[in-house]
Amino acid sequence: MTNIHVIGLDGAEKIISSKDGATLMEALRDNGFDEVLALCSGCCSCATCHVYIEAGPSTLLQCMSDDENDLLDSSDHRQPNSRLSCQVSLTDDLDSIRVRLAPAD
Amino acid sequence: MRQAVDVLIVGGGHAGAQCAITLRQGGFAGSIAIVGRENEPPYERPPLSKEYFAREKAFDRLYIRPQAFWAEKDIALILGTEVVSVDAQAHTALLSGGRTMGYGQMVWAAGGDPRQLSCQGADLAGVYGVRTRADCDALMGEIDGGARRIAVVGGGYIGLEAAAVLTKLGCHVTLLEAAPRVLARVSGTEISTFYEAQHRAHGVDLRTDVGVAALIGEGRVTGVELTDGEVITVDAVIVGIGIAPAVAPLTAAGAAGVNGVNVDEFCRTSLPDIFAVGDCAAFSCAFAGGKLMRVESVQNANEQANCVAKAILGEMKPFHATPWFWSNQYDLKLQTVGISSDYDQAVLRGDLAARSFSVVYLKANRVIALDCVNTVKDYVQGRKLVEAGATPDIGALADPARSLKEFNL
């Protein structure tokens, strides 16, 4: 199990837990964050599951694919700590990361 | 006893689910029911011809929401059930099983049924569509049971994606397309030619300009007879020749529409208090010069559902969403933005041999759509050109070294 701190669009913070092997997008979707549209069902073809990594291992921001990087460029809300949550696989080392949902474009 | 709900959603696919989710997210306090034909709670359909079919993703990861969500949000799921008729004046729907349900507003999100072949033998066992989990599970069962020779009828996205997965699974695939090229309805010739070559390179026996004369077999399909007389021996057949919109009860109730049901800019049908969204809704599409058309995509289903949910919540905003789409085959990521069907010029950017390029479609010098193969950057930047109706210099546009951003003036 991985615990994640999630700050919603309303600013409220909630701790959710997810089984290993799920993606961060799936964890958000399954824990009541209906703002996360994730329209392409997690295959890195859109940018509707955009989050900011507020705290976590630095590797989390370094392992991005070119496709993900290009897709994030489509968002007006991109920041240096942006990720597509469907591309983050939840593993033990990500326990207690803190993420914030990005506004919809 | 008659029951009634404030919002009756017909169809438990992407559009129906999203409409209910957005209603609750927006604070809708009335009662909501979703009537769904399948026995499954809402799930994602695109992986059926991709990751789920390839067994890269288990089905429980496809649910649009966890099972408990629907009860927690007080959204009644009436599954394994269809609406068989609608009385728009009385605001009632007759469900399969005989129950009558009253509604305040109805959202018709029933999608479509895979078109079937009309030739002899079309109803033999071993012939499948790819639309539902049941279709896909049955097909996977065939493969587990030893089926290896598969004919895929139809060279659209579904047929091509299925062919790609089956080839990877070690099947021998014959793909049959009646038109002179695959993807003819949705793409230009460059894309068609490229995908035909890719499939052939992966071992697919891909044939165009050829029809199916009959399916052959005693109870179960064993062969496909082509219009040129050849007979192909098969263990199973996949039919991916499009969908027929599932709107018969609405049309019978008087809703206007020939291909699906017609809706206005708020997704309202011609019947009082009945909306229609998703694959079955024909609307005047601003990205196709105002042409009345249906758009079959998850993006369209979701955004029309949101438009309707907001209208029900009192926030009337005309539907206007840039159409986009994706298709994954082998290691090729195709991303499409806009509607290319009426283009008068296609400009190729990049090198087909490098398997990374895009095709920009123009009409009267304006960018109307792009097909991007393994070029996410062009997809992202090209989308802005489509939205702006940009008129780039053609020579410069064809130079892949120049970023599409430059043309967004």
mmCIF file of N, CA, C and O in Angstrom, chain B residues 40-83:
data_model
loop_
_atom_site.group_PDB
_atom_site.id
_atom_site.type_symbol
_atom_site.label_atom_id
_atom_site.label_comp_id
_atom_site.label_asym_id
_atom_site.label_seq_id
_atom_site.Cartn_x
_atom_site.Cartn_y
_atom_site.Cartn_z
ATOM 1 N N GLU B 40 -22.224 -4.985 -16.623
ATOM 2 C CA GLU B 40 -21.075 -4.359 -15.963
ATOM 3 C C GLU B 40 -21.392 -2.905 -15.596
ATOM 4 O O GLU B 40 -22.021 -2.197 -16.381
ATOM 5 N N PRO B 41 -20.899 -2.447 -14.452
ATOM 6 C CA PRO B 41 -20.924 -1.005 -14.199
ATOM 7 C C PRO B 41 -20.067 -0.303 -15.260
ATOM 8 O O PRO B 41 -19.270 -0.957 -15.939
ATOM 9 N N PRO B 42 -20.216 1.017 -15.419
ATOM 10 C CA PRO B 42 -19.498 1.709 -16.502
ATOM 11 C C PRO B 42 -17.998 1.426 -16.523
ATOM 12 O O PRO B 42 -17.339 1.462 -15.478
ATOM 13 N N TYR B 43 -17.492 1.136 -17.707
ATOM 14 C CA TYR B 43 -16.064 0.872 -17.874
ATOM 15 C C TYR B 43 -15.563 1.535 -19.145
ATOM 16 O O TYR B 43 -16.344 1.945 -20.006
ATOM 17 N N GLU B 44 -14.253 1.620 -19.249
ATOM 18 C CA GLU B 44 -13.628 2.273 -20.399
ATOM 19 C C GLU B 44 -13.609 1.324 -21.587
ATOM 20 O O GLU B 44 -13.122 0.204 -21.487
ATOM 21 N N ARG B 45 -14.096 1.827 -22.719
ATOM 22 C CA ARG B 45 -14.160 0.968 -23.897
ATOM 23 C C ARG B 45 -12.883 0.932 -24.745
ATOM 24 O O ARG B 45 -12.567 -0.109 -25.326
ATOM 25 N N PRO B 46 -12.148 2.040 -24.863
ATOM 26 C CA PRO B 46 -10.991 1.988 -25.776
ATOM 27 C C PRO B 46 -10.013 0.833 -25.513
ATOM 28 O O PRO B 46 -9.515 0.242 -26.471
ATOM 29 N N PRO B 47 -9.742 0.454 -24.264
ATOM 30 C CA PRO B 47 -8.780 -0.639 -24.054
ATOM 31 C C PRO B 47 -9.268 -1.998 -24.570
ATOM 32 O O PRO B 47 -8.475 -2.935 -24.661
ATOM 33 N N LEU B 48 -10.562 -2.110 -24.899
ATOM 34 C CA LEU B 48 -11.073 -3.408 -25.362
ATOM 35 C C LEU B 48 -10.366 -3.880 -26.629
ATOM 36 O O LEU B 48 -10.207 -5.069 -26.859
ATOM 37 N N SER B 49 -9.965 -2.932 -27.468
ATOM 38 C CA SER B 49 -9.253 -3.334 -28.689
ATOM 39 C C SER B 49 -7.749 -3.108 -28.546
ATOM 40 O O SER B 49 -7.009 -3.250 -29.511
ATOM 41 N N LYS B 50 -7.320 -2.737 -27.331
ATOM 42 C CA LYS B 50 -5.897 -2.445 -27.117
ATOM 43 C C LYS B 50 -5.381 -3.212 -25.898
ATOM 44 O O LYS B 50 -5.197 -4.420 -25.967
ATOM 45 N N GLU B 51 -5.155 -2.523 -24.784
ATOM 46 C CA GLU B 51 -4.470 -3.137 -23.627
ATOM 47 C C GLU B 51 -5.221 -4.314 -23.017
ATOM 48 O O GLU B 51 -4.612 -5.263 -22.546
ATOM 49 N N TYR B 52 -6.540 -4.220 -22.964
ATOM 50 C CA TYR B 52 -7.280 -5.342 -22.363
ATOM 51 C C TYR B 52 -7.204 -6.568 -23.272
ATOM 52 O O TYR B 52 -6.944 -7.678 -22.820
ATOM 53 N N PHE B 53 -7.387 -6.346 -24.543
ATOM 54 C CA PHE B 53 -7.340 -7.421 -25.531
ATOM 55 C C PHE B 53 -5.953 -8.068 -25.541
ATOM 56 O O PHE B 53 -5.803 -9.285 -25.667
ATOM 57 N N ALA B 54 -4.931 -7.241 -25.370
ATOM 58 C CA ALA B 54 -3.551 -7.739 -25.362
ATOM 59 C C ALA B 54 -3.166 -8.338 -24.009
ATOM 60 O O ALA B 54 -2.051 -8.809 -23.834
ATOM 61 N N ARG B 55 -4.092 -8.278 -23.065
ATOM 62 C CA ARG B 55 -3.906 -8.786 -21.698
ATOM 63 C C ARG B 55 -2.797 -8.045 -20.954
ATOM 64 O O ARG B 55 -2.108 -8.603 -20.115
ATOM 65 N N GLU B 56 -2.649 -6.799 -21.285
ATOM 66 C CA GLU B 56 -1.662 -5.984 -20.572
ATOM 67 C C GLU B 56 -2.327 -5.293 -19.389
ATOM 68 O O GLU B 56 -1.657 -4.744 -18.519
ATOM 69 N N LYS B 57 -3.648 -5.257 -19.375
ATOM 70 C CA LYS B 57 -4.371 -4.562 -18.323
ATOM 71 C C LYS B 57 -5.554 -5.425 -17.902
ATOM 72 O O LYS B 57 -6.329 -5.860 -18.750
ATOM 73 N N ALA B 58 -5.674 -5.665 -16.608
ATOM 74 C CA ALA B 58 -6.794 -6.477 -16.116
ATOM 75 C C ALA B 58 -8.081 -5.658 -16.173
ATOM 76 O O ALA B 58 -8.050 -4.426 -16.121
ATOM 77 N N PHE B 59 -9.210 -6.361 -16.246
ATOM 78 C CA PHE B 59 -10.469 -5.633 -16.412
ATOM 79 C C PHE B 59 -10.778 -4.719 -15.243
ATOM 80 O O PHE B 59 -11.352 -3.642 -15.423
ATOM 81 N N ASP B 60 -10.389 -5.092 -14.027
ATOM 82 C CA ASP B 60 -10.772 -4.249 -12.878
ATOM 83 C C ASP B 60 -10.102 -2.873 -12.909
ATOM 84 O O ASP B 60 -10.507 -1.980 -12.184
ATOM 85 N N ARG B 61 -9.127 -2.703 -13.788
ATOM 86 C CA ARG B 61 -8.537 -1.359 -13.916
ATOM 87 C C ARG B 61 -9.292 -0.505 -14.938
ATOM 88 O O ARG B 61 -8.968 0.664 -15.139
ATOM 89 N N LEU B 62 -10.276 -1.109 -15.585
ATOM 90 C CA LEU B 62 -11.012 -0.382 -16.610
ATOM 91 C C LEU B 62 -12.270 0.315 -16.084
ATOM 92 O O LEU B 62 -12.860 1.139 -16.776
ATOM 93 N N TYR B 63 -12.677 -0.040 -14.863
ATOM 94 C CA TYR B 63 -13.901 0.584 -14.356
ATOM 95 C C TYR B 63 -13.725 2.095 -14.232
ATOM 96 O O TYR B 63 -12.727 2.574 -13.680
ATOM 97 N N ILE B 64 -14.713 2.818 -14.722
ATOM 98 C CA ILE B 64 -14.648 4.279 -14.697
ATOM 99 C C ILE B 64 -14.657 4.783 -13.251
ATOM 100 O O ILE B 64 -14.024 5.778 -12.932
ATOM 101 N N ARG B 65 -15.332 4.058 -12.373
ATOM 102 C CA ARG B 65 -15.298 4.324 -10.933
ATOM 103 C C ARG B 65 -15.357 2.986 -10.203
ATOM 104 O O ARG B 65 -15.886 2.020 -10.742
ATOM 105 N N PRO B 66 -14.855 2.966 -8.940
ATOM 106 C CA PRO B 66 -14.976 1.721 -8.167
ATOM 107 C C PRO B 66 -16.459 1.378 -7.969
ATOM 108 O O PRO B 66 -17.303 2.276 -7.980
ATOM 109 N N GLN B 67 -16.743 0.122 -7.759
ATOM 110 C CA GLN B 67 -18.138 -0.335 -7.629
ATOM 111 C C GLN B 67 -18.918 0.488 -6.587
ATOM 112 O O GLN B 67 -20.076 0.829 -6.812
ATOM 113 N N ALA B 68 -18.265 0.793 -5.471
ATOM 114 C CA ALA B 68 -18.974 1.448 -4.362
ATOM 115 C C ALA B 68 -19.381 2.887 -4.700
ATOM 116 O O ALA B 68 -20.299 3.439 -4.092
ATOM 117 N N PHE B 69 -18.702 3.481 -5.645
ATOM 118 C CA PHE B 69 -18.934 4.892 -5.980
ATOM 119 C C PHE B 69 -20.402 5.175 -6.272
ATOM 120 O O PHE B 69 -20.982 6.144 -5.789
ATOM 121 N N TRP B 70 -21.001 4.308 -7.088
ATOM 122 C CA TRP B 70 -22.352 4.601 -7.600
ATOM 123 C C TRP B 70 -23.372 4.660 -6.470
ATOM 124 O O TRP B 70 -24.245 5.549 -6.451
ATOM 125 N N ALA B 71 -23.247 3.730 -5.522
ATOM 126 C CA ALA B 71 -24.171 3.753 -4.387
ATOM 127 C C ALA B 71 -23.882 4.952 -3.483
ATOM 128 O O ALA B 71 -24.794 5.636 -3.013
ATOM 129 N N GLU B 72 -22.590 5.213 -3.275
ATOM 130 C CA GLU B 72 -22.220 6.354 -2.419
ATOM 131 C C GLU B 72 -22.782 7.660 -2.962
ATOM 132 O O GLU B 72 -23.174 8.544 -2.218
ATOM 133 N N LYS B 73 -22.807 7.783 -4.283
ATOM 134 C CA LYS B 73 -23.304 9.015 -4.898
ATOM 135 C C LYS B 73 -24.804 8.948 -5.188
ATOM 136 O O LYS B 73 -25.354 9.829 -5.848
ATOM 137 N N ASP B 74 -25.425 7.881 -4.731
ATOM 138 C CA ASP B 74 -26.859 7.702 -4.938
ATOM 139 C C ASP B 74 -27.237 7.764 -6.429
ATOM 140 O O ASP B 74 -28.181 8.432 -6.828
ATOM 141 N N ILE B 75 -26.453 7.061 -7.215
ATOM 142 C CA ILE B 75 -26.747 6.913 -8.640
ATOM 143 C C ILE B 75 -27.170 5.462 -8.848
ATOM 144 O O ILE B 75 -26.371 4.539 -8.649
ATOM 145 N N ALA B 76 -28.442 5.260 -9.154
ATOM 146 C CA ALA B 76 -28.950 3.883 -9.296
ATOM 147 C C ALA B 76 -28.483 3.302 -10.617
ATOM 148 O O ALA B 76 -28.632 3.924 -11.666
ATOM 149 N N LEU B 77 -27.879 2.117 -10.556
ATOM 150 C CA LEU B 77 -27.483 1.427 -11.780
ATOM 151 C C LEU B 77 -28.497 0.323 -12.042
ATOM 152 O O LEU B 77 -28.643 -0.597 -11.236
ATOM 153 N N ILE B 78 -29.204 0.443 -13.140
ATOM 154 C CA ILE B 78 -30.166 -0.595 -13.523
ATOM 155 C C ILE B 78 -29.533 -1.330 -14.706
ATOM 156 O O ILE B 78 -29.612 -0.882 -15.850
ATOM 157 N N LEU B 79 -28.836 -2.422 -14.393
ATOM 158 C CA LEU B 79 -27.989 -3.065 -15.410
ATOM 159 C C LEU B 79 -28.694 -4.251 -16.055
ATOM 160 O O LEU B 79 -29.715 -4.737 -15.572
ATOM 161 N N GLY B 80 -28.149 -4.678 -17.171
ATOM 162 C CA GLY B 80 -28.748 -5.785 -17.901
ATOM 163 C C GLY B 80 -30.130 -5.427 -18.425
ATOM 164 O O GLY B 80 -30.990 -6.289 -18.613
ATOM 165 N N THR B 81 -30.333 -4.147 -18.631
ATOM 166 C CA THR B 81 -31.676 -3.645 -18.952
ATOM 167 C C THR B 81 -31.599 -2.625 -20.079
ATOM 168 O O THR B 81 -30.652 -1.855 -20.166
ATOM 169 N N GLU B 82 -32.621 -2.632 -20.918
ATOM 170 C CA GLU B 82 -32.695 -1.651 -22.004
ATOM 171 C C GLU B 82 -33.989 -0.849 -21.883
ATOM 172 O O GLU B 82 -34.972 -1.338 -21.333
ATOM 173 N N VAL B 83 -33.957 0.340 -22.445
ATOM 174 C CA VAL B 83 -35.210 1.080 -22.624
ATOM 175 C C VAL B 83 -35.777 0.643 -23.966
ATOM 176 O O VAL B 83 -35.098 0.734 -24.988
#
